[in-house]
Amino acid sequence: MTVFGNSVATLLLLAGSTFGSSPGVSPVKVNEISLGPAGFVELRNTGSTTADVGGWTVQSCSGGAARILATISPNTVLPPGEYFVIVGSAFSGTVPNGLVVDTVDGTGVIARNRYGAHTDSVGLSSSSPCREAGPATPCADSSLGRDAASRDTDHNADDFACRIPSPGENNT
């Protein structure tokens, strides 16, 4: 391919994924969240093959903007059906595959692949830059998660419901 062809291909890739408001195509989903110092963000590989999530970021949305909450270490892979969990410093459970941050705050989270493409997100208010279509309804004393199959219609109000917190495990 020529330099011009490479540039055009790169621009098309960026326009369709990095800067687009629609999520990129990825089997790795934001599967469950709980906000606060004891909160967590759970990513799940819903695909049939191993997913390399090394270099991915999870961003927290607040005040109409997103900031990096965590960056996943290089060479981190998720086998099919497995989880990666980011927990707040006051989290009291055990999570075999994950990271610890100060707190999981804001009005939602966005997962971005190593190239910066928006792969999946959940937002809890209509003004959250994390939301996909209608925002999910926040839960008072539980987590917010997808169904057991991790169904994703790109409409947070339909995809997320209050759940018994189960970071690193299947949602019930």
CSV table of C-alpha atoms in Angstrom, one decimal:
chain,number,residue,atom,x,y,z
A,1,MET,CA,0.0,0.0,0.0
A,2,THR,CA,1.2,3.5,-0.7
A,3,VAL,CA,1.8,6.2,1.9
A,4,PHE,CA,-1.4,7.9,0.8
A,5,GLY,CA,-3.2,4.5,1.0
A,6,ASN,CA,-1.9,3.9,4.5
A,7,SER,CA,-3.0,7.4,5.6
A,8,VAL,CA,-6.5,7.0,4.1
A,9,ALA,CA,-6.8,3.6,5.7
A,10,THR,CA,-5.7,5.0,9.1
A,11,LEU,CA,-8.1,7.9,8.8
A,12,LEU,CA,-11.0,5.6,8.0
A,13,LEU,CA,-10.1,3.3,10.9
A,14,LEU,CA,-10.0,6.3,13.3
A,15,ALA,CA,-13.1,7.9,12.0
A,16,GLY,CA,-15.1,4.7,12.4
A,17,SER,CA,-13.9,3.8,15.9
A,18,THR,CA,-11.7,6.1,17.9
A,19,PHE,CA,-13.8,9.3,17.4
A,20,GLY,CA,-17.2,7.8,16.7
A,21,SER,CA,-19.9,7.9,19.3
A,22,SER,CA,-20.9,4.3,18.7
A,23,PRO,CA,-18.9,1.5,20.4
A,24,GLY,CA,-16.4,-0.4,18.4
A,25,VAL,CA,-16.9,-4.1,17.7
A,26,SER,CA,-15.5,-6.1,20.6
A,27,PRO,CA,-16.6,-9.2,22.5
A,28,VAL,CA,-15.3,-7.5,25.8
A,29,LYS,CA,-18.2,-5.8,27.5
A,30,VAL,CA,-18.6,-3.6,30.6
A,31,ASN,CA,-20.6,-6.3,32.4
A,32,GLU,CA,-21.2,-4.9,35.9
A,33,ILE,CA,-20.5,-1.8,37.9
A,34,SER,CA,-20.8,-0.5,41.4
A,35,LEU,CA,-19.8,3.1,42.3
A,36,GLY,CA,-17.8,4.4,45.3
A,37,PRO,CA,-14.6,3.6,47.2
A,38,ALA,CA,-15.7,0.0,47.6
A,39,GLY,CA,-17.1,-0.1,44.0
A,40,PHE,CA,-15.9,-2.1,41.0
A,41,VAL,CA,-16.0,-2.2,37.2
A,42,GLU,CA,-16.2,-5.7,35.7
A,43,LEU,CA,-15.2,-6.4,32.1
A,44,ARG,CA,-16.3,-9.7,30.5
A,45,ASN,CA,-15.1,-11.5,27.4
A,46,THR,CA,-18.3,-12.6,25.8
A,47,GLY,CA,-16.5,-14.0,22.7
A,48,SER,CA,-15.5,-17.5,21.8
A,49,THR,CA,-11.7,-16.8,21.6
A,50,THR,CA,-9.2,-15.2,23.9
A,51,ALA,CA,-9.2,-11.4,24.0
A,52,ASP,CA,-6.0,-9.3,24.5
A,53,VAL,CA,-7.0,-6.4,26.7
A,54,GLY,CA,-3.5,-5.2,27.5
A,55,GLY,CA,-3.2,-1.4,27.1
A,56,TRP,CA,-7.0,-0.9,27.3
A,57,THR,CA,-8.2,1.9,29.5
A,58,VAL,CA,-11.4,2.2,31.6
A,59,GLN,CA,-12.5,5.8,31.9
A,60,SER,CA,-14.8,7.3,34.5
A,61,CYS,CA,-17.3,9.9,33.4
A,62,SER,CA,-18.1,12.9,35.5
A,63,GLY,CA,-19.3,16.4,34.7
A,64,GLY,CA,-19.7,15.8,31.0
A,65,ALA,CA,-16.1,14.5,30.6
A,66,ALA,CA,-14.2,11.2,30.8
A,67,ARG,CA,-10.9,10.6,32.7
A,68,ILE,CA,-8.8,7.5,32.9
A,69,LEU,CA,-9.7,5.4,35.9
A,70,ALA,CA,-7.3,2.5,35.1
A,71,THR,CA,-5.0,1.2,32.3
A,72,ILE,CA,-4.8,-2.5,32.0
A,73,SER,CA,-1.2,-3.9,31.9
A,74,PRO,CA,0.3,-5.1,28.6
A,75,ASN,CA,-0.1,-8.8,27.7
A,76,THR,CA,-3.3,-9.1,29.8
A,77,VAL,CA,-5.6,-11.7,28.1
A,78,LEU,CA,-9.1,-12.8,28.9
A,79,PRO,CA,-10.2,-16.3,27.9
A,80,PRO,CA,-13.7,-16.7,26.7
A,81,GLY,CA,-16.3,-16.0,29.4
A,82,GLU,CA,-13.7,-14.7,31.8
A,83,TYR,CA,-13.6,-11.4,33.7
A,84,PHE,CA,-11.2,-8.5,34.5
A,85,VAL,CA,-12.2,-6.4,37.5
A,86,ILE,CA,-11.1,-3.0,38.6
A,87,VAL,CA,-11.9,-2.4,42.3
A,88,GLY,CA,-11.9,0.6,44.6
A,89,SER,CA,-9.4,0.7,47.5
A,90,ALA,CA,-12.2,0.0,50.1
A,91,PHE,CA,-13.4,-3.1,48.2
A,92,SER,CA,-13.4,-6.1,50.6
A,93,GLY,CA,-13.9,-9.1,48.3
A,94,THR,CA,-11.3,-11.2,46.4
A,95,VAL,CA,-10.7,-10.7,42.8
A,96,PRO,CA,-8.1,-12.9,41.1
A,97,ASN,CA,-7.7,-10.9,37.8
A,98,GLY,CA,-7.8,-7.1,38.2
A,99,LEU,CA,-6.5,-3.7,39.4
A,100,VAL,CA,-7.1,-1.5,42.5
A,101,VAL,CA,-7.9,2.2,42.1
A,102,ASP,CA,-8.8,4.8,44.8
A,103,THR,CA,-12.5,4.9,44.0
A,104,VAL,CA,-14.9,4.1,41.1
A,105,ASP,CA,-16.8,7.3,40.8
A,106,GLY,CA,-18.8,9.4,38.3
A,107,THR,CA,-21.8,8.8,36.2
A,108,GLY,CA,-20.6,5.7,34.3
A,109,VAL,CA,-17.6,4.1,32.6
A,110,ILE,CA,-16.2,3.7,29.1
A,111,ALA,CA,-13.9,0.8,28.0
A,112,ARG,CA,-11.4,1.8,25.3
A,113,ASN,CA,-9.1,-0.5,23.5
A,114,ARG,CA,-5.4,0.1,23.2
A,115,TYR,CA,-6.0,2.3,20.1
A,116,GLY,CA,-8.5,4.5,22.0
A,117,ALA,CA,-11.6,3.1,20.3
A,118,HIS,CA,-14.7,3.1,22.4
A,119,THR,CA,-15.6,-0.6,22.8
A,120,ASP,CA,-18.4,-0.5,25.4
A,121,SER,CA,-19.8,1.8,28.1
A,122,VAL,CA,-22.6,2.4,30.6
A,123,GLY,CA,-23.9,5.7,31.8
A,124,LEU,CA,-26.2,6.5,34.6
A,125,SER,CA,-27.6,9.9,33.5
A,126,SER,CA,-28.8,11.4,30.3
A,127,SER,CA,-25.9,13.9,30.4
A,128,SER,CA,-23.2,11.2,30.9
A,129,PRO,CA,-20.8,10.9,28.0
A,130,CYS,CA,-20.5,7.2,29.0
A,131,ARG,CA,-24.1,6.3,28.1
A,132,GLU,CA,-25.3,4.3,25.1
A,133,ALA,CA,-28.7,5.5,24.1
A,134,GLY,CA,-30.9,5.7,27.2
A,135,PRO,CA,-29.1,5.8,30.5
A,136,ALA,CA,-29.2,2.9,33.0
A,137,THR,CA,-31.2,3.4,36.2
A,138,PRO,CA,-28.8,3.7,39.2
A,139,CYS,CA,-29.2,1.2,42.0
A,140,ALA,CA,-29.3,2.2,45.7
A,141,ASP,CA,-27.8,-0.8,47.5
A,142,SER,CA,-26.7,-3.2,44.7
A,143,SER,CA,-24.6,-3.3,41.5
A,144,LEU,CA,-25.8,-2.5,38.0
A,145,GLY,CA,-25.2,-5.4,35.6
A,146,ARG,CA,-26.1,-7.1,32.4
A,147,ASP,CA,-28.1,-10.4,32.3
A,148,ALA,CA,-26.4,-13.8,32.7
A,149,ALA,CA,-25.6,-13.9,28.9
A,150,SER,CA,-24.2,-10.3,29.0
A,151,ARG,CA,-26.7,-9.2,26.4
A,152,ASP,CA,-25.7,-5.9,24.7
A,153,THR,CA,-28.1,-3.9,22.6
A,154,ASP,CA,-26.2,-0.6,22.9
A,155,HIS,CA,-29.1,0.8,25.0
A,156,ASN,CA,-28.0,1.0,28.7
A,157,ALA,CA,-31.6,1.3,30.0
A,158,ASP,CA,-32.4,-2.1,28.4
A,159,ASP,CA,-29.1,-3.8,29.0
A,160,PHE,CA,-28.5,-3.0,32.7
A,161,ALA,CA,-30.5,-3.8,35.8
A,162,CYS,CA,-29.9,-3.9,39.6
A,163,ARG,CA,-28.1,-7.1,40.6
A,164,ILE,CA,-26.6,-8.8,43.6
A,165,PRO,CA,-23.0,-7.7,43.3
A,166,SER,CA,-20.9,-10.6,41.8
A,167,PRO,CA,-17.6,-9.1,40.6
A,168,GLY,CA,-15.6,-11.8,38.7
A,169,GLU,CA,-18.6,-14.1,38.5
A,170,ASN,CA,-21.7,-14.7,36.4
A,171,ASN,CA,-24.5,-12.2,37.0
A,172,THR,CA,-27.7,-13.7,38.3
